[in-house]
Amino acid sequence: MKKLINDVDSLLVESLDGFAAAHADIVTLGEGGPFVRRRRLKEGKVALISGGGSGHEPLHTGFVGHGMLDAACPGQVFTSPTPDQMLAAAQAVDTGAGVLFIVKNYSGDMMNFQMAAEMVACENATVVVNDDVAVEDSTYTTGRRGVAGTLFVEKIVGAAAERGDSLAALKVLGDSVNKATASMGVALTSCTVPAAGKPTFQIGPDEMEMGVGIHGEPGRRRVKLASADEIAAELTGAILKDLSLTSGTEVVLLVNGFGGTPLLELYLMVTAARRVLGGAGIKIARHLTGSYVTSLEMAGCSISVCAADPAALALWDAPVHTAALRWGM
Amino acid sequence: MKKLINDVDSLLVESLDGFAAAHADIVTLGEGGPFVRRRRLKEGKVALISGGGSGHEPLHTGFVGHGMLDAACPGQVFTSPTPDQMLAAAQAVDTGAGVLFIVKNYSGDMMNFQMAAEMVACENATVVVNDDVAVEDSTYTTGRRGVAGTLFVEKIVGAAAERGDSLAALKVLGDSVNKATASMGVALTSCTVPAAGKPTFQIGPDEMEMGVGIHGEPGRRRVKLASADEIAAELTGAILKDLSLTSGTEVVLLVNGFGGTPLLELYLMVTAARRVLGGAGIKIARHLTGSYVTSLEMAGCSISVCAADPAALALWDAPVHTAALRWGM
């Protein structure tokens, strides 16, 4: 295993320390369990909290800040955070308007966030993200997995929270963004979880895992490596089928790297995805391209599409100031 | 070779098409040779042009926009752009105040940019970046290589150009930023150039290349994999020695990923580098952490330090709006 670490046991804490130091203008580390929170809270605003296993950075810690999350609870690599972390985060960032939890659909995350939701004193609600159209049920999931589309939910709901929307309204909005979002990914190589010390899965030099999950869990099928155009056709085709988009629909397109794929290839995948979407008459109103929801150093990418009406696009465009996304301020 | 491409020959063009589509609010592709230019030029502003082989994205195309470059000329992967490209770019973005070329010190880039400088009709000057302290002379270089510190030059000089500094003043500033900057990197794996189809170098499962260049060219020595703290001590130690920084100096710290190393590890390297710099009494005034100057999918990182007085820090903080760096607007 080749990683820039000192010790597997201290990896997360040392990484969070570096993150907090590098972004001290935006975030601070919470006490009473490792979590990342906004340095400055906004009184009367609903607090948005997400979290999940580490190894997907910049998700979620990189999305804490103005216009997105108020706190993120990182577990160990690919391991759910604990209810204690979520509870401590909720107590730290609730300013009286309640807490909205944004949870990717994995059994461990769901169970622990539900326990936290029951323990926390303040009013709260939960939006579950399950945008991955690759498979129903998977290694760590009952039902569809939550993957890169989580970024759309956190950005759009985050902007609405910033303008003062109520907890009830944000819950409705979050569910609607999730419903309007679909994703699917492909892996060319495995990732290696530090505590395991060996690749999560074996894959041949001419193979790819079509529909892979963000922990390297199996997708639809193991197939021979195909061209970027063929891959984009399969990923985007599955997304279009799931969302039943009609010609003329406006969308936000996220071409997301899993960690080990260079931007040179991700932008080529943008071209490939645009061919498919353009052919279907879909209008790409906004692009986001980069490694935002990763699987450690796994090579590959996912495509996410979020159907967005003008109101959702305005929330997408609203100012954001986090470690990983920053515009308008 | 596992890459998300259609054909090696069309890789660059298809990637640039995706880049231009994804960032159509900022850039457009130039005619008469592939280059990326700002969509809107500022009359009377000195034009900043950089370029070099592709495969280092987001450098340089991702740094085109308000507050940084006016144009970037991408060559094929790890191959110098041609004088024709640079000439076309200069003609497209010069608004009468002259052109400043920012060139990383590689023999091919140096030769071609020099030819372009002689061919171009407008007043021009060149800043050569050679921040890599690992080795004197290398596979593609006479003298020190230009690596991730190029980002400092492009950002700080870009901000000064935006406020209206003259060509002569920008040349002096660029040289001074280069002189105040030092970098060194380490590779854990090789990269694979698409046209070659096989890894650039062989490296054992327990080895790393200390002082590697951004094309995978040899560094100081091939050694056993060490801890993050040991790596940071060697990289940062070499940088401090080169810059002869005294206690109390303010710096900008860039922990830069080479493409295949996750943010989780890069932020841990921030912690490790902070230990060394803090021990030497150096004050880190600003951080930048991420994969900004890459070597395709190579695993590893570099550390860059730029000594910055309050004037340079103000230019660093000045608004920037590019695909890869965006703040203040």
Short mmCIF file of C-alpha atoms in Angstrom, two decimals, chain B residues 9-323:
data_model
loop_
_atom_site.label_atom_id
_atom_site.label_comp_id
_atom_site.label_asym_id
_atom_site.label_seq_id
_atom_site.Cartn_x
_atom_site.Cartn_y
_atom_site.Cartn_z
CA ASP B 9 -4.85 11.27 -31.52
CA SER B 10 -8.09 13.09 -30.67
CA LEU B 11 -7.60 13.14 -26.89
CA LEU B 12 -6.38 16.71 -26.58
CA VAL B 13 -8.94 18.23 -28.95
CA GLU B 14 -11.86 16.38 -27.33
CA SER B 15 -10.66 17.37 -23.88
CA LEU B 16 -10.27 21.03 -24.85
CA ASP B 17 -13.76 20.98 -26.38
CA GLY B 18 -15.20 19.74 -23.08
CA PHE B 19 -13.20 22.31 -21.13
CA ALA B 20 -14.38 25.17 -23.33
CA ALA B 21 -18.00 24.00 -23.13
CA ALA B 22 -17.90 23.58 -19.36
CA HIS B 23 -16.38 27.04 -18.84
CA ALA B 24 -17.98 28.96 -21.69
CA ASP B 25 -18.63 31.89 -19.33
CA ILE B 26 -14.87 32.35 -18.89
CA VAL B 27 -13.01 31.04 -21.95
CA THR B 28 -13.25 30.33 -25.62
CA LEU B 29 -11.00 28.29 -27.91
CA GLY B 30 -8.74 30.27 -30.18
CA GLU B 31 -8.59 29.94 -33.91
CA GLY B 32 -5.41 29.27 -35.84
CA GLY B 33 -3.90 26.68 -33.50
CA PRO B 34 -5.35 25.22 -30.34
CA PHE B 35 -5.24 27.68 -27.50
CA VAL B 36 -7.57 28.75 -24.72
CA ARG B 37 -8.28 32.45 -24.30
CA ARG B 38 -10.39 34.68 -22.13
CA ARG B 39 -13.80 35.30 -23.59
CA ARG B 40 -13.60 38.98 -22.67
CA LEU B 41 -10.35 40.94 -22.90
CA LYS B 42 -9.54 44.09 -20.97
CA GLU B 43 -8.36 46.94 -23.17
CA GLY B 44 -4.98 48.39 -22.22
CA LYS B 45 -4.04 45.49 -19.94
CA VAL B 46 -0.80 43.60 -20.52
CA ALA B 47 -1.74 40.13 -21.81
CA LEU B 48 -0.36 37.14 -19.91
CA ILE B 49 0.25 33.98 -21.90
CA SER B 50 1.52 30.66 -20.68
CA GLY B 51 1.51 27.14 -22.01
CA GLY B 52 3.32 23.85 -22.10
CA GLY B 53 2.63 20.19 -22.61
CA SER B 54 -0.80 18.91 -21.63
CA GLY B 55 -1.20 16.40 -18.81
CA HIS B 56 -0.65 18.93 -16.00
CA GLU B 57 -4.26 20.14 -15.80
CA PRO B 58 -5.63 22.38 -14.44
CA LEU B 59 -2.30 24.11 -15.27
CA HIS B 60 -2.40 26.20 -17.55
CA THR B 61 -5.83 26.21 -19.22
CA GLY B 62 -7.58 26.17 -15.84
CA PHE B 63 -5.82 29.42 -14.94
CA VAL B 64 -7.16 31.45 -17.86
CA GLY B 65 -9.57 34.16 -16.76
CA HIS B 66 -9.91 37.36 -14.77
CA GLY B 67 -6.91 37.87 -12.50
CA MET B 68 -4.64 35.27 -14.08
CA LEU B 69 -3.85 34.35 -17.69
CA ASP B 70 -5.27 35.80 -20.91
CA ALA B 71 -4.36 32.71 -22.91
CA ALA B 72 -2.83 29.27 -22.50
CA CYS B 73 -1.26 27.18 -25.26
CA PRO B 74 -1.50 23.43 -24.65
CA GLY B 75 0.82 21.08 -26.47
CA GLN B 76 0.18 17.36 -26.81
CA VAL B 77 0.69 15.43 -23.56
CA PHE B 78 4.11 16.31 -22.11
CA THR B 79 5.04 17.95 -25.44
CA SER B 80 5.77 21.64 -25.99
CA PRO B 81 3.23 23.74 -27.82
CA THR B 82 4.44 25.22 -31.11
CA PRO B 83 5.52 28.81 -31.79
CA ASP B 84 2.51 29.05 -34.13
CA GLN B 85 0.15 28.44 -31.24
CA MET B 86 1.85 31.07 -29.11
CA LEU B 87 1.88 33.55 -31.96
CA ALA B 88 -1.82 33.02 -32.66
CA ALA B 89 -2.58 33.40 -28.95
CA ALA B 90 -0.55 36.61 -28.71
CA GLN B 91 -2.27 38.12 -31.72
CA ALA B 92 -5.65 37.19 -30.27
CA VAL B 93 -5.21 38.64 -26.78
CA ASP B 94 -2.84 41.61 -27.17
CA THR B 95 -4.81 44.81 -26.74
CA GLY B 96 -1.85 47.12 -27.27
CA ALA B 97 -0.11 46.97 -23.90
CA GLY B 98 2.16 44.09 -24.82
CA VAL B 99 2.45 40.44 -23.90
CA LEU B 100 4.17 38.73 -21.00
CA PHE B 101 5.04 35.07 -21.58
CA ILE B 102 5.29 32.87 -18.49
CA VAL B 103 7.38 29.82 -19.34
CA LYS B 104 8.34 26.80 -17.28
CA ASN B 105 12.01 25.98 -17.74
CA TYR B 106 12.02 23.05 -20.16
CA SER B 107 14.24 23.13 -23.22
CA GLY B 108 11.40 22.62 -25.71
CA ASP B 109 9.13 25.23 -24.12
CA MET B 110 12.00 27.69 -23.84
CA MET B 111 12.99 27.31 -27.49
CA ASN B 112 9.45 27.59 -28.82
CA PHE B 113 8.42 30.52 -26.63
CA GLN B 114 11.64 32.30 -27.63
CA MET B 115 10.81 31.79 -31.29
CA ALA B 116 7.31 33.13 -30.68
CA ALA B 117 8.70 36.13 -28.82
CA GLU B 118 10.87 36.95 -31.82
CA MET B 119 8.01 36.51 -34.29
CA VAL B 120 5.32 38.44 -32.45
CA ALA B 121 4.88 42.04 -33.53
CA CYS B 122 3.95 43.52 -30.16
CA GLU B 123 6.17 44.47 -27.28
CA ASN B 124 6.83 41.43 -25.10
CA ALA B 125 8.85 39.98 -22.25
CA THR B 126 9.30 36.54 -20.73
CA VAL B 127 9.36 35.28 -17.15
CA VAL B 128 11.02 31.89 -16.79
CA VAL B 129 9.91 29.75 -13.85
CA ASN B 130 12.44 27.34 -12.37
CA ASP B 131 11.22 26.64 -8.85
CA ASP B 132 12.11 22.94 -8.54
CA VAL B 133 14.96 22.61 -6.06
CA ALA B 134 15.30 18.83 -6.52
CA VAL B 135 17.94 18.77 -9.25
CA GLU B 136 20.05 20.93 -11.54
CA ASP B 137 19.56 19.76 -15.13
CA SER B 138 17.15 16.93 -15.86
CA THR B 139 15.65 14.84 -18.64
CA TYR B 140 14.05 17.79 -20.43
CA THR B 141 15.89 20.69 -18.84
CA THR B 142 19.08 22.60 -18.58
CA GLY B 143 18.95 24.19 -15.16
CA ARG B 144 16.16 23.78 -12.64
CA ARG B 145 12.70 22.68 -13.75
CA GLY B 146 9.59 24.81 -13.55
CA VAL B 147 6.88 23.02 -11.56
CA ALA B 148 3.97 23.84 -9.25
CA GLY B 149 5.38 27.20 -8.18
CA THR B 150 4.32 28.43 -11.61
CA LEU B 151 0.87 28.84 -10.07
CA PHE B 152 2.23 31.53 -7.72
CA VAL B 153 3.76 33.45 -10.60
CA GLU B 154 0.59 33.27 -12.69
CA LYS B 155 -1.68 34.31 -9.81
CA ILE B 156 0.40 37.14 -8.39
CA VAL B 157 1.53 38.59 -11.72
CA GLY B 158 -1.99 38.06 -13.07
CA ALA B 159 -3.44 40.22 -10.30
CA ALA B 160 -0.87 42.93 -10.96
CA ALA B 161 -1.66 42.89 -14.68
CA GLU B 162 -5.35 43.21 -13.84
CA ARG B 163 -4.75 46.41 -11.87
CA GLY B 164 -2.84 47.87 -14.81
CA ASP B 165 0.85 47.35 -14.12
CA SER B 166 3.18 47.90 -17.07
CA LEU B 167 4.95 45.14 -18.98
CA ALA B 168 8.28 46.18 -17.47
CA ALA B 169 6.87 46.13 -13.94
CA LEU B 170 5.24 42.72 -14.48
CA LYS B 171 8.50 41.26 -15.76
CA VAL B 172 10.29 42.46 -12.60
CA LEU B 173 7.47 41.17 -10.38
CA GLY B 174 7.37 37.78 -12.12
CA ASP B 175 11.11 37.30 -11.74
CA SER B 176 10.89 38.24 -8.07
CA VAL B 177 8.03 35.84 -7.37
CA ASN B 178 9.96 33.05 -9.10
CA LYS B 179 13.00 33.84 -7.00
CA ALA B 180 10.91 33.77 -3.82
CA THR B 181 9.41 30.37 -4.71
CA ALA B 182 10.75 26.87 -4.26
CA SER B 183 9.18 23.45 -4.78
CA MET B 184 10.00 19.78 -4.51
CA GLY B 185 7.96 16.65 -5.14
CA VAL B 186 7.78 12.92 -4.56
CA ALA B 187 6.17 10.20 -6.68
CA LEU B 188 4.73 6.94 -5.39
CA THR B 189 3.67 5.65 -8.81
CA SER B 190 4.41 6.44 -12.43
CA CYS B 191 2.14 8.13 -14.94
CA THR B 192 1.36 6.71 -18.38
CA VAL B 193 1.58 8.99 -21.40
CA PRO B 194 -1.32 8.01 -23.71
CA ALA B 195 0.81 7.96 -26.86
CA ALA B 196 3.39 5.73 -25.15
CA GLY B 197 0.80 3.37 -23.70
CA LYS B 198 3.02 2.18 -20.86
CA PRO B 199 4.26 3.64 -17.56
CA THR B 200 6.96 6.29 -17.92
CA PHE B 201 9.10 4.61 -15.27
CA GLN B 202 9.15 1.44 -13.22
CA ILE B 203 8.98 1.68 -9.45
CA GLY B 204 8.81 -1.04 -6.82
CA PRO B 205 5.83 -1.53 -4.50
CA ASP B 206 7.85 -0.21 -1.54
CA GLU B 207 9.71 2.59 -3.37
CA MET B 208 9.24 6.28 -4.08
CA GLU B 209 11.05 8.76 -6.33
CA MET B 210 12.25 11.64 -4.17
CA GLY B 211 12.50 14.90 -6.11
CA VAL B 212 10.51 13.65 -9.12
CA GLY B 213 9.69 16.02 -11.98
CA ILE B 214 6.18 16.64 -13.25
CA HIS B 215 6.74 14.37 -16.25
CA GLY B 216 7.88 11.49 -14.08
CA GLU B 217 11.51 12.33 -14.80
CA PRO B 218 14.07 11.24 -12.19
CA GLY B 219 14.61 13.21 -9.02
CA ARG B 220 17.35 13.00 -6.43
CA ARG B 221 17.12 9.34 -5.55
CA ARG B 222 14.97 6.26 -5.46
CA VAL B 223 14.29 5.39 -1.82
CA LYS B 224 12.06 3.20 0.32
CA LEU B 225 8.60 4.56 1.02
CA ALA B 226 8.73 6.76 4.12
CA SER B 227 6.16 8.29 6.44
CA ALA B 228 4.35 11.51 5.56
CA ASP B 229 6.33 13.32 8.25
CA GLU B 230 9.65 12.08 6.88
CA ILE B 231 8.66 13.03 3.33
CA ALA B 232 7.51 16.48 4.42
CA ALA B 233 10.74 16.99 6.33
CA GLU B 234 12.85 16.24 3.25
CA LEU B 235 10.76 18.25 0.78
CA THR B 236 10.25 21.24 3.06
CA GLY B 237 13.82 21.08 4.34
CA ALA B 238 15.20 21.37 0.81
CA ILE B 239 12.86 24.28 0.11
CA LEU B 240 13.81 26.16 3.29
CA LYS B 241 17.50 25.65 2.54
CA ASP B 242 17.09 26.98 -0.98
CA LEU B 243 15.08 30.05 -0.01
CA SER B 244 17.17 30.77 3.11
CA LEU B 245 14.02 31.87 4.92
CA THR B 246 14.40 33.43 8.32
CA SER B 247 12.08 32.93 11.27
CA GLY B 248 8.99 35.12 11.03
CA THR B 249 8.84 35.13 7.22
CA GLU B 250 5.32 34.94 5.81
CA VAL B 251 4.69 32.39 3.06
CA VAL B 252 1.97 30.89 0.90
CA LEU B 253 2.02 27.09 1.16
CA LEU B 254 0.87 24.96 -1.75
CA VAL B 255 0.49 21.24 -1.12
CA ASN B 256 -0.06 19.99 -4.63
CA GLY B 257 -1.26 16.56 -5.71
CA PHE B 258 0.19 15.00 -8.86
CA GLY B 259 -3.17 13.55 -9.91
CA GLY B 260 -3.48 10.14 -8.27
CA THR B 261 -3.28 11.11 -4.60
CA PRO B 262 -6.54 11.79 -2.74
CA LEU B 263 -7.31 14.97 -0.83
CA LEU B 264 -7.40 12.93 2.39
CA GLU B 265 -3.64 12.42 2.03
CA LEU B 266 -2.90 15.91 0.73
CA TYR B 267 -4.47 17.49 3.81
CA LEU B 268 -2.43 15.14 5.97
CA MET B 269 0.64 16.43 4.13
CA VAL B 270 -0.50 19.94 5.07
CA THR B 271 -0.31 18.92 8.71
CA ALA B 272 3.12 17.37 8.13
CA ALA B 273 4.44 20.43 6.26
CA ARG B 274 3.06 22.77 8.94
CA ARG B 275 5.06 20.89 11.57
CA VAL B 276 8.30 21.51 9.67
CA LEU B 277 7.56 25.12 8.76
CA GLY B 278 6.29 25.89 12.25
CA GLY B 279 9.46 24.43 13.71
CA ALA B 280 11.50 26.82 11.57
CA GLY B 281 9.42 29.79 12.70
CA ILE B 282 7.88 30.30 9.24
CA LYS B 283 4.41 31.82 9.28
CA ILE B 284 1.96 30.31 6.79
CA ALA B 285 -0.14 33.29 5.75
CA ARG B 286 -2.18 31.43 3.11
CA HIS B 287 -2.80 27.83 2.08
CA LEU B 288 -3.70 26.22 -1.20
CA THR B 289 -4.25 22.45 -1.23
CA GLY B 290 -5.27 20.27 -4.16
CA SER B 291 -4.19 18.82 -7.48
CA TYR B 292 -3.28 21.95 -9.44
CA VAL B 293 -0.09 21.02 -11.30
CA THR B 294 -0.40 17.35 -12.11
CA SER B 295 1.41 14.57 -13.95
CA LEU B 296 -1.59 12.77 -15.39
CA GLU B 297 -2.56 10.09 -12.84
CA MET B 298 0.78 9.91 -11.00
CA ALA B 299 0.45 9.36 -7.24
CA GLY B 300 2.49 11.69 -5.08
CA CYS B 301 2.66 15.33 -4.21
CA SER B 302 4.82 18.38 -4.20
CA ILE B 303 5.27 21.12 -1.67
CA SER B 304 5.75 24.69 -2.84
CA VAL B 305 6.54 27.69 -0.69
CA CYS B 306 6.35 31.28 -1.85
CA ALA B 307 7.77 33.94 0.46
CA ALA B 308 5.29 36.79 0.26
CA ASP B 309 5.46 40.32 1.62
CA PRO B 310 2.19 42.18 2.28
CA ALA B 311 2.13 43.49 -1.30
CA ALA B 312 2.46 40.00 -2.75
CA LEU B 313 -0.16 38.67 -0.32
CA ALA B 314 -2.59 41.37 -1.44
CA LEU B 315 -2.06 40.27 -5.04
CA TRP B 316 -2.56 36.63 -4.01
CA ASP B 317 -5.84 37.63 -2.34
CA ALA B 318 -7.03 39.72 -5.29
CA PRO B 319 -10.15 38.47 -7.11
CA VAL B 320 -9.66 35.62 -9.56
CA HIS B 321 -12.16 33.90 -11.81
CA THR B 322 -10.80 30.90 -13.68
CA ALA B 323 -11.88 27.28 -14.05
#
